[in-house]
CSV table of C-alpha atoms and ligand atoms in Angstrom, one decimal:
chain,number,residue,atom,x,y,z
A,11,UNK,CA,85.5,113.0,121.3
A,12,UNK,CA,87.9,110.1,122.0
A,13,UNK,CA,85.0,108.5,123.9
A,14,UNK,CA,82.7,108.2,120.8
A,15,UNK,CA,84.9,106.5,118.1
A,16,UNK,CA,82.3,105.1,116.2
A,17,UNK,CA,80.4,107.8,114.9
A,18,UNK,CA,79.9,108.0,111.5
A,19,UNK,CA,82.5,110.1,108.9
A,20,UNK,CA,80.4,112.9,108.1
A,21,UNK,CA,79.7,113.1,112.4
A,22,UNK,CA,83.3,112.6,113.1
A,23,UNK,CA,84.1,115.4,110.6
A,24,UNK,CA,81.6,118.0,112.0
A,25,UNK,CA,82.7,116.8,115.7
A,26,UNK,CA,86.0,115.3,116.3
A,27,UNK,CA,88.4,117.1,118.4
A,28,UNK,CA,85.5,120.2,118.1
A,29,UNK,CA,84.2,120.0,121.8
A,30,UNK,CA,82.7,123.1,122.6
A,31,UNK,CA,85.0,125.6,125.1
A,32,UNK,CA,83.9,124.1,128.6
A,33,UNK,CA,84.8,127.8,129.9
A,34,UNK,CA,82.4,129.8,127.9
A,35,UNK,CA,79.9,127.1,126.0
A,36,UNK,CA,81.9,128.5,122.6
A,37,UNK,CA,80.0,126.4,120.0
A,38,UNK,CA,82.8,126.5,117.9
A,39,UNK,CA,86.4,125.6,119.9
A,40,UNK,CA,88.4,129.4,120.4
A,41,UNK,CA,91.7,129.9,118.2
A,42,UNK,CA,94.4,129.8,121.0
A,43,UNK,CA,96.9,132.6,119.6
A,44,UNK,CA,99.3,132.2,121.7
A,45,UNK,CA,103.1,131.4,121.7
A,46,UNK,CA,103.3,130.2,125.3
A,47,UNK,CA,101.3,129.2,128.3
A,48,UNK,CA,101.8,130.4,132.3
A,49,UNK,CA,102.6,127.2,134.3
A,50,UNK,CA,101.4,127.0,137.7
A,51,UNK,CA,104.5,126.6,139.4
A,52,UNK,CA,108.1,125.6,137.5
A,53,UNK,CA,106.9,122.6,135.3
A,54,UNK,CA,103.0,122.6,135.9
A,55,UNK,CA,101.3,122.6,132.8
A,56,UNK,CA,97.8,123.3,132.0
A,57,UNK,CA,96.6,120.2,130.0
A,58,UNK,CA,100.6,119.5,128.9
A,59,UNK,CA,100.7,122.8,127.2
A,60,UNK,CA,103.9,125.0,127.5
A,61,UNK,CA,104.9,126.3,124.6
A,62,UNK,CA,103.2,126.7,121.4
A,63,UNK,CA,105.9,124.7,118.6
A,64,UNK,CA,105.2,121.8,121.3
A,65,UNK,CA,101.7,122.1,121.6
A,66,UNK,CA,99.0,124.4,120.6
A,67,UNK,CA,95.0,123.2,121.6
A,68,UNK,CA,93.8,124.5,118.0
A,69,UNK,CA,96.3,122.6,116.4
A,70,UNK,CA,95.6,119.5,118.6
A,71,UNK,CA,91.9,120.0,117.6
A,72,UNK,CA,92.6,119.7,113.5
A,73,UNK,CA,95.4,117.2,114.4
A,74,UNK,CA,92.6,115.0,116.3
A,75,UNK,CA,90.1,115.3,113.3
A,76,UNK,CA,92.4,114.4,110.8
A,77,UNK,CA,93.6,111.2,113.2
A,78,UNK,CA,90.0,110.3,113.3
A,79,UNK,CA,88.9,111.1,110.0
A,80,UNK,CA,92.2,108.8,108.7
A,81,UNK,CA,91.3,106.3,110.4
A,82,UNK,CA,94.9,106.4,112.3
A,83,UNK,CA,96.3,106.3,115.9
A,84,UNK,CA,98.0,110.0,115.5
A,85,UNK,CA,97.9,113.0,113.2
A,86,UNK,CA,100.7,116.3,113.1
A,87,UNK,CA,100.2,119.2,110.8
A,88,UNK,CA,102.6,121.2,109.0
A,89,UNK,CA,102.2,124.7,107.9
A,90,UNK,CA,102.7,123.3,104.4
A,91,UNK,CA,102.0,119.9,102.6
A,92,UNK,CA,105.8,119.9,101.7
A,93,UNK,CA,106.8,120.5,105.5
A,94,UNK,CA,104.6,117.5,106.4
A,95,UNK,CA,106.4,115.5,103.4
A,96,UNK,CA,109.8,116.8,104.6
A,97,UNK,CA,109.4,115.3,108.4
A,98,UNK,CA,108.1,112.2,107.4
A,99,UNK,CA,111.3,111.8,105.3
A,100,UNK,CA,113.8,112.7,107.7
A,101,UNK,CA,111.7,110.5,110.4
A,102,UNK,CA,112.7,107.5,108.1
A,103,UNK,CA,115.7,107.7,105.6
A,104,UNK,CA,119.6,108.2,106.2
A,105,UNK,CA,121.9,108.5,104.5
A,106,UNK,CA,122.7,105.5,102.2
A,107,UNK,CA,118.6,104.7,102.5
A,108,UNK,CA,116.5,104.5,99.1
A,109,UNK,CA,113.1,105.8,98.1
A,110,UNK,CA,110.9,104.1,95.3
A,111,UNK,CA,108.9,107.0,94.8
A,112,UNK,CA,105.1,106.9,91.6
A,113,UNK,CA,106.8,108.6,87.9
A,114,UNK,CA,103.9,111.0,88.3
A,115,UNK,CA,104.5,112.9,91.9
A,116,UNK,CA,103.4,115.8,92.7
A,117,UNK,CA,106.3,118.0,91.5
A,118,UNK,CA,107.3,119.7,94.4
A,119,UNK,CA,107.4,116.2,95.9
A,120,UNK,CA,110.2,114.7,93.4
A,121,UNK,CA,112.1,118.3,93.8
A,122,UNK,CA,112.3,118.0,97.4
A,123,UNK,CA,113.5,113.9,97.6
A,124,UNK,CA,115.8,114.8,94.3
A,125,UNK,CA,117.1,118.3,95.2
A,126,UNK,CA,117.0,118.3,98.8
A,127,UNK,CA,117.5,114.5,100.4
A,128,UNK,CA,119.6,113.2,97.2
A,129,UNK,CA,122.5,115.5,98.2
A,130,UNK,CA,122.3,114.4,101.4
A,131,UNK,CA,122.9,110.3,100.6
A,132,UNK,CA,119.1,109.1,99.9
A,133,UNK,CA,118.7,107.7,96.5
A,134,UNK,CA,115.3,107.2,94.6
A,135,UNK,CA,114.0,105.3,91.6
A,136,UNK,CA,111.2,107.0,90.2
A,137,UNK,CA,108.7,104.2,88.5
A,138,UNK,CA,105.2,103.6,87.6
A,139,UNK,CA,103.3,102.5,90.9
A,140,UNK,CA,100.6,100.6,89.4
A,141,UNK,CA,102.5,98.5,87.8
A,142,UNK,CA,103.9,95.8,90.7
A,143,UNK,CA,106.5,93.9,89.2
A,144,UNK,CA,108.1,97.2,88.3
A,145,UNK,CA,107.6,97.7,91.7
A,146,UNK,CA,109.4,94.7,92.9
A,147,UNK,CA,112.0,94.9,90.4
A,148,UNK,CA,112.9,98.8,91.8
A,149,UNK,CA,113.3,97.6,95.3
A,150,UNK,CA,116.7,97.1,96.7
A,151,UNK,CA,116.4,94.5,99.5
A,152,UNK,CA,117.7,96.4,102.6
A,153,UNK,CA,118.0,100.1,101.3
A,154,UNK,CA,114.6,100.7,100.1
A,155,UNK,CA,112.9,102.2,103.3
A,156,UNK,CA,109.7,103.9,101.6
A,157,UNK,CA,107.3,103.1,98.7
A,158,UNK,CA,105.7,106.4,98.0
A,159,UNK,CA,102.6,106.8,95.8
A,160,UNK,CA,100.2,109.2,94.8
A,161,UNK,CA,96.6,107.5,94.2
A,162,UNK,CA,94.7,109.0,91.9
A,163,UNK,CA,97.8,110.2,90.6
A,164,UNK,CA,98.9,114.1,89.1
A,165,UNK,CA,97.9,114.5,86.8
A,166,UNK,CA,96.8,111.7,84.7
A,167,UNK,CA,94.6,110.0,87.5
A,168,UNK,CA,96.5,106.7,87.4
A,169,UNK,CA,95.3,104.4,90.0
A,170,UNK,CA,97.1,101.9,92.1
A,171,UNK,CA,96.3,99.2,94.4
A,172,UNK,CA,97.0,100.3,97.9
A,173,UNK,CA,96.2,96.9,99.4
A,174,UNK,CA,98.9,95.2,97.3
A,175,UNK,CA,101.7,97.6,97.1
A,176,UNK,CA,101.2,97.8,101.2
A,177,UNK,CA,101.7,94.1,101.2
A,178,UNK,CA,104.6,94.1,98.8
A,179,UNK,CA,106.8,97.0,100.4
A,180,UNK,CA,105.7,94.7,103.8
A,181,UNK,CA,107.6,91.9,102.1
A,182,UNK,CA,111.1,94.2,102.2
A,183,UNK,CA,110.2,96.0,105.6
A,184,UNK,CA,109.6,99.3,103.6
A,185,UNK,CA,107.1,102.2,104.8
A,186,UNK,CA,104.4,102.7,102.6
A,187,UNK,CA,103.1,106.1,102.2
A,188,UNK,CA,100.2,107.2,100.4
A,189,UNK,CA,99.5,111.2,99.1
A,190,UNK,CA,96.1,110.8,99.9
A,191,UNK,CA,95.7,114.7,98.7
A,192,UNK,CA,93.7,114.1,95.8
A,193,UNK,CA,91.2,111.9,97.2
A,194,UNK,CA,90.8,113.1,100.9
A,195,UNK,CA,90.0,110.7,103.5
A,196,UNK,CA,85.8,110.8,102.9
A,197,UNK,CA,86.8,108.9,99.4
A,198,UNK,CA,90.0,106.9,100.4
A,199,UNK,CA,91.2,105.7,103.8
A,200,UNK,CA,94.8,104.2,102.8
A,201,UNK,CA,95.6,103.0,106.2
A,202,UNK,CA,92.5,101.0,106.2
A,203,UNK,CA,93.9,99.4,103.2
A,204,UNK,CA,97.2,98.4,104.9
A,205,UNK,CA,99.5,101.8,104.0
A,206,UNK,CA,101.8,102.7,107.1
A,207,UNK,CA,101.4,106.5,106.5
A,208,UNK,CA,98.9,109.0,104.9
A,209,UNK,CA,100.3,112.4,104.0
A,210,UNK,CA,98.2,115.2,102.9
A,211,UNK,CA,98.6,118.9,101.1
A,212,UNK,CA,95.5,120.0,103.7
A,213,UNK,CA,95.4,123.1,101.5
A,214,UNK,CA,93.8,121.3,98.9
A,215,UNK,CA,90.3,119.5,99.6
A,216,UNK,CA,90.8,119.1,103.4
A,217,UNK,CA,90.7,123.1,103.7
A,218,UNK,CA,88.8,123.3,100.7
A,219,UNK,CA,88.4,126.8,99.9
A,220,UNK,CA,91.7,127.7,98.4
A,221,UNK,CA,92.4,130.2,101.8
A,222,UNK,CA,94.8,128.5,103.7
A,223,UNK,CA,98.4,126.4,103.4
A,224,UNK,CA,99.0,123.4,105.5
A,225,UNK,CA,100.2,119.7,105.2
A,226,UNK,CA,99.5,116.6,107.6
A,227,UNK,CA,101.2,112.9,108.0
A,228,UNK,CA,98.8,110.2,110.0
A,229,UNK,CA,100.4,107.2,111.2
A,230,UNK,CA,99.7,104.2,113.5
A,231,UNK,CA,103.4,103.0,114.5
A,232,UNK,CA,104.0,104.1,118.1
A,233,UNK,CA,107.7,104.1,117.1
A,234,UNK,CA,107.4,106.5,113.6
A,235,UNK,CA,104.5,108.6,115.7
A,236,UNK,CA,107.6,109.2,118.7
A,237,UNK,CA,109.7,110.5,115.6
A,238,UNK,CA,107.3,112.4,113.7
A,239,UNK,CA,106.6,113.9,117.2
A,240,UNK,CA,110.1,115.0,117.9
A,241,UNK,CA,110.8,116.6,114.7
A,242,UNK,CA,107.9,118.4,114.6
A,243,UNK,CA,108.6,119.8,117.6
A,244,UNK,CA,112.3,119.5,117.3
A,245,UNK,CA,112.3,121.3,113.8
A,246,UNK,CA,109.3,123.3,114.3
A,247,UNK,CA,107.7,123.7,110.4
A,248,UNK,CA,103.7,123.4,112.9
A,249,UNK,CA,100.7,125.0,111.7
A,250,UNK,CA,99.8,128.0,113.0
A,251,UNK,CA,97.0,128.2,115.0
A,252,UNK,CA,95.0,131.0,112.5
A,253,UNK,CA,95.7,128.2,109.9
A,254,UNK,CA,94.5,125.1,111.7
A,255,UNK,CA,91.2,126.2,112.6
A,256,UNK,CA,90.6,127.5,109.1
A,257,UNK,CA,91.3,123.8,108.2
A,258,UNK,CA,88.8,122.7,111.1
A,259,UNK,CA,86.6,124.6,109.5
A,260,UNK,CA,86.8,123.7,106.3
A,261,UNK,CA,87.0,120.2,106.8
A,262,UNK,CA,83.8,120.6,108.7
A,263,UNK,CA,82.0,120.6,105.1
A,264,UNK,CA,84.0,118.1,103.7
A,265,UNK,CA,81.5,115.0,103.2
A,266,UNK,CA,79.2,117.3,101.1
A,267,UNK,CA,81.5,119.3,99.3
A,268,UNK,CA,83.2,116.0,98.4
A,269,UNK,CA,80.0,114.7,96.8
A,270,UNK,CA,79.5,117.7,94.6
A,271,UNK,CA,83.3,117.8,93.8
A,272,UNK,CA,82.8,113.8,92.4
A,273,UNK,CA,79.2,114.8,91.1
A,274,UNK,CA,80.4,117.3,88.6
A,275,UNK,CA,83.9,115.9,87.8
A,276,UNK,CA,81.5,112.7,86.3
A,277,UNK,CA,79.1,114.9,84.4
A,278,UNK,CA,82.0,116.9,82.8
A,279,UNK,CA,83.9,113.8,82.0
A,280,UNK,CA,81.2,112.3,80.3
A,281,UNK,CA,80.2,115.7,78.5
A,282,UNK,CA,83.2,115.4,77.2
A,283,UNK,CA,84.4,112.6,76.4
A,284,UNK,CA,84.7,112.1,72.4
A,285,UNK,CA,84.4,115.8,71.9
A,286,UNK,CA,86.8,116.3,68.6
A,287,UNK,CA,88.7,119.2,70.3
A,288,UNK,CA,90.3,116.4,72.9
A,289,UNK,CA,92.3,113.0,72.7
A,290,UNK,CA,91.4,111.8,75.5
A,291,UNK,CA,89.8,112.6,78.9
A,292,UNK,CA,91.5,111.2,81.9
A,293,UNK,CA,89.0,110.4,84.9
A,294,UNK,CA,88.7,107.3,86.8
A,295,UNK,CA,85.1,107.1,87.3
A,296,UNK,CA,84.7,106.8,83.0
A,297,UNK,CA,84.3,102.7,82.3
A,298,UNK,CA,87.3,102.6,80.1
A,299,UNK,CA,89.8,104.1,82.9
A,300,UNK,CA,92.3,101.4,82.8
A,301,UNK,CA,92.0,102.0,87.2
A,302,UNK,CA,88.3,102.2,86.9
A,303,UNK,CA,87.5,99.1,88.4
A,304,UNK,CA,90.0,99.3,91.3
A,305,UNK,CA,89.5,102.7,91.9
A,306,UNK,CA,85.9,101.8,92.6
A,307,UNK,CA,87.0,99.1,94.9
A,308,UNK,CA,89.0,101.6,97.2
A,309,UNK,CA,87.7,104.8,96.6
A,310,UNK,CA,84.0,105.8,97.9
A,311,UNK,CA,83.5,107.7,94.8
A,312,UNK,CA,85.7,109.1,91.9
A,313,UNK,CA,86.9,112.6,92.9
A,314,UNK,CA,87.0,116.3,91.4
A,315,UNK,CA,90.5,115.8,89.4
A,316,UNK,CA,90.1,115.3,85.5
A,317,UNK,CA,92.6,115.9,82.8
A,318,UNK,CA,92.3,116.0,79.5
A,319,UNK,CA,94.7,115.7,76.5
A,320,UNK,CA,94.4,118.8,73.8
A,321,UNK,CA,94.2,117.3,70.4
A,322,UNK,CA,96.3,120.2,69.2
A,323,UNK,CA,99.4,119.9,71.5
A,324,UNK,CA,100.9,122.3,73.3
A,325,UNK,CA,99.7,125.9,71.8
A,326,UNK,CA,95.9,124.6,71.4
A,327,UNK,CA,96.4,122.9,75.4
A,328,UNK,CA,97.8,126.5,76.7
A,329,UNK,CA,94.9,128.5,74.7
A,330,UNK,CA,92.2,126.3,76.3
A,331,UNK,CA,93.5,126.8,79.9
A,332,UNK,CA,94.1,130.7,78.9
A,333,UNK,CA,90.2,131.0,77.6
A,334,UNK,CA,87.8,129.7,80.0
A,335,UNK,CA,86.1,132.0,82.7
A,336,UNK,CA,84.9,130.4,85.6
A,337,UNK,CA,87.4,127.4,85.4
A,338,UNK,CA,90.0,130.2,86.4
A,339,UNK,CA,93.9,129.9,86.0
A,340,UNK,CA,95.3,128.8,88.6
A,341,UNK,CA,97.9,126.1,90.5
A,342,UNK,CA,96.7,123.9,93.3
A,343,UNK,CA,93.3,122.8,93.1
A,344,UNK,CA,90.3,121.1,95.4
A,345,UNK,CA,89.0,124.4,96.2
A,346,UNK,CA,85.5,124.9,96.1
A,347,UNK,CA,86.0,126.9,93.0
A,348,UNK,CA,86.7,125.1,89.7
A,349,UNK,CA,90.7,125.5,88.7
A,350,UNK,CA,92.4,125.2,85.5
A,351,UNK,CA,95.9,124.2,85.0
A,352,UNK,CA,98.2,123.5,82.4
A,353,UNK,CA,100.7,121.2,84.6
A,354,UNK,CA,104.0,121.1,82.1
A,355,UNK,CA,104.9,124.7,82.4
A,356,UNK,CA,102.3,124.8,86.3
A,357,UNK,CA,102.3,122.3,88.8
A,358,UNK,CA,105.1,120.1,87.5
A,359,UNK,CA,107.3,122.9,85.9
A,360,UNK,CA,110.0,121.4,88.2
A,361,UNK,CA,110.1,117.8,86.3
A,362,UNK,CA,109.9,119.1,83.1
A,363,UNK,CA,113.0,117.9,80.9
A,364,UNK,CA,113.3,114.7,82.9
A,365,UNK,CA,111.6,110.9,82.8
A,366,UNK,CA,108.7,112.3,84.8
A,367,UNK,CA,107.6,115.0,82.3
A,368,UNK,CA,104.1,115.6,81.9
A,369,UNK,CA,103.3,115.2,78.0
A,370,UNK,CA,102.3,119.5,76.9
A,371,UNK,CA,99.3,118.6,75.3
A,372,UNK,CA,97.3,117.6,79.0
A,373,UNK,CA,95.5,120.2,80.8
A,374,UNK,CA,94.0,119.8,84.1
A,375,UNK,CA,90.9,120.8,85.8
A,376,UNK,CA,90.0,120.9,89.8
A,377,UNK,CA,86.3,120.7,89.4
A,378,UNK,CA,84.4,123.0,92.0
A,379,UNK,CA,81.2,122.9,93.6
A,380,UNK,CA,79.5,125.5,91.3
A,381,UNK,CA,76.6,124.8,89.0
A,382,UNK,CA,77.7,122.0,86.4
A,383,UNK,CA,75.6,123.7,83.5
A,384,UNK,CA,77.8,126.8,84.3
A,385,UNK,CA,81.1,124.5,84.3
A,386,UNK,CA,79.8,123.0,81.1
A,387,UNK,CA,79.1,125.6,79.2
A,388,UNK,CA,82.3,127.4,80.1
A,389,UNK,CA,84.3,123.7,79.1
A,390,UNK,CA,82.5,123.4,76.2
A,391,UNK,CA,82.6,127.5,74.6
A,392,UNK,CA,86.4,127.5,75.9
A,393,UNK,CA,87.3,124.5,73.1
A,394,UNK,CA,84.6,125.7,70.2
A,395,UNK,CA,87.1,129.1,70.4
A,396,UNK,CA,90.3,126.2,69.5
B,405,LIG,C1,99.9,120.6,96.7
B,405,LIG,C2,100.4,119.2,96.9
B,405,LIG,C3,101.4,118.9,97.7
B,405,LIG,C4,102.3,119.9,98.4
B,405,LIG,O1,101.5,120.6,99.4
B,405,LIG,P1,101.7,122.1,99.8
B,405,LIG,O2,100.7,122.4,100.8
B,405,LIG,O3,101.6,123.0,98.5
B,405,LIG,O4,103.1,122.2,100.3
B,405,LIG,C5,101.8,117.5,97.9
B,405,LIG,N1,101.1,116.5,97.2
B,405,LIG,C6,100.1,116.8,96.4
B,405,LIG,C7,99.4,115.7,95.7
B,405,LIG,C8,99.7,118.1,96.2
B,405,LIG,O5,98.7,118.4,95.3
């Protein structure tokens, strides 16, 4: 659908790299599972394909939506949002290279810089991305190659200003990369913004109903797309193709399920807001969101992720993720089914005991597209059992 680039989101999402199977009429684009492809002749290649780590159409067909839906010149997909992560690193950094990297990463993110690329040379300051002079101040002219930040932020929905730290890692001739993950590319298009490079967990929102792994990076520098090519082929961590059309497909129902996602988070987070059971509620579409006003600048709308701090620490904060019913136990989250999490001993169990600890009274919900009485009444019984 290269020829038709100005078709709307929702369009593009539904019709992007989908064009029916000219062989058959297929509606929906077949899943090619296959490992290799019969050349006519040594070297003659049916539409460049040859082997499947090189090039597979059903993983061309998610990696063309998710170009298109980013807004960038090239997408690659990863069987995992870490593998994604991983290439895009060693695309960049050598040894002797630095990383400024948001204090509140995804976990798995900050394990694999500080456990996998710090042995190899890489160093990384860890600080608060929002905050821009801290920003500055972390940079070391010449070794800092990436600014890395996750916008909403995991899990206590800080937001940062994409436009500003793009033109301030610009200034030292960093990459910036935004985890777009939490917001998906219907609320936030970071490389609209200025970013250099838009990673995703596609298992999260993208695929959307909590039944497949994968990852993506979406660039627009022909030089970092040449590199991100080679080692995706040259290391070989590609989606399979069973996985990328279940991502296809999911991302099919993005737009709406995206609307009900944000419809529900902001009915819960007002709900409960000021309930005595809870500190504080952390959501970016409540007035008094210290990143309420940006985040309503750059995002389209404010999301499914909330957290909320348990006024009775750590035992009342595990019993209340333990007690609900349909808000089920569970990492990850942007499924269509509402999550609960209790991220100090869950999702960032990895950082726990360092600077980037997540405080053990927060508990975090991925709100799904169910009924939001239901979701309320199940919030709401779980914390009058406290
Ligand atoms: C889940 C997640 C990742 C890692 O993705 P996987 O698909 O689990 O490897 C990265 N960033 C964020 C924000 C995530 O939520």
């Amino acid at each position: 659908m290269s020829e038709t680039p100005d078709y709307h989101f929702s369009t593009r999402a539904i019709r992007a790299g989908q064009d029916f199977d000219p062989s058959t009429g297929s509606v929906v684009p077949p899943v090619y599972l296959t490992s290799t492809f019969v050349q006519d002749g040594i070297g003659g290649f049916r539409g460049g394909y040859e082997y499947a780590r090189g090039g597979n159409p059903t993983r061309d067909s998610l990696q063309e939506l998710l170009a298109s839906l980013e807004g960038g010149a090239a997408a690659f997909s990863f069987a995992s949002g870490l593998a994604a992560e991983d290439t895009l690193l060693r695309s960049i950094l050598k040894p002797g290279d630095h990383i400024v990297m948001g204090n509140d990463v995804y976990g798995g993110t900050h394990r694999l810089v500080s456990r996998v690329f710090v042995p190899w040379g890489v160093s990384i300051s860890t600080v608060e991305m929002g905050d821009l002079e801290m920003v500055r101040h972390a940079i070391r002219p010449d070794a800092t190659k990436i600014l890395w930040v996750e916008t909403p932020s995991n899990p206590l929905m800080k937001i940062t200003d994409i436009e500003a730290l793009a033109a301030l890692g610009h200034e030292f001739g960093a990459t910036v990369v935004v985890d777009n993950t939490f917001a998906s590319p219907y609320l936030q298009r970071p490389l609209e913004l200025g970013a250099d490079v838009v990673v995703h967990s596609t298992t999260k929102y993208l695929g959307g109903h909590s039944d497949v792994l994968g990852g993506a990076i979406v660039l627009n520098d022909p030089e970092l797309i040449e590199k991100v090519g080679f080692l995706q082929f040259g290391v070989g961590a590609v989606s399979g193709p069973m996985d990328a059309w279940l991502t296809v497909r999911g991302i099919k129902t993005l737009a709406v399920r995206m609307d009900k996602h944000s419809a529900n988070a902001a009915a819960i987070a007002d709900r409960l807001v000021g309930h005595p059971k809870l500190e504080r509620v952390f959501y970016p579409g409540l007035p008094d969101h210290p990143g309420h006003d940006l985040a309503a600048r750059q995002m389209k709308s404010f999301g499914g992720m909330i957290s909320v701090a348990v006024a009775g620490g750590a035992a009342a904060a595990k019993r209340f993720a333990e007690s609900t019913v349909l808000f089920q136990l569970a990492e990850s989250l942007g499924g269509v089914e509402s999550l609960i999490g209790y991220p100090s001993e869950m999702t960032h169990a990895s950082v726990k005991g360092t600077a980037l600890e997540v405080p053990e009274n927060i508990v975090r919900l991925s709100v799904g597209i169910e009924d939001v009485d239901d979701l309320i009444a199940d919030l709401l019984g779980a914390l009058d059992r406290l």
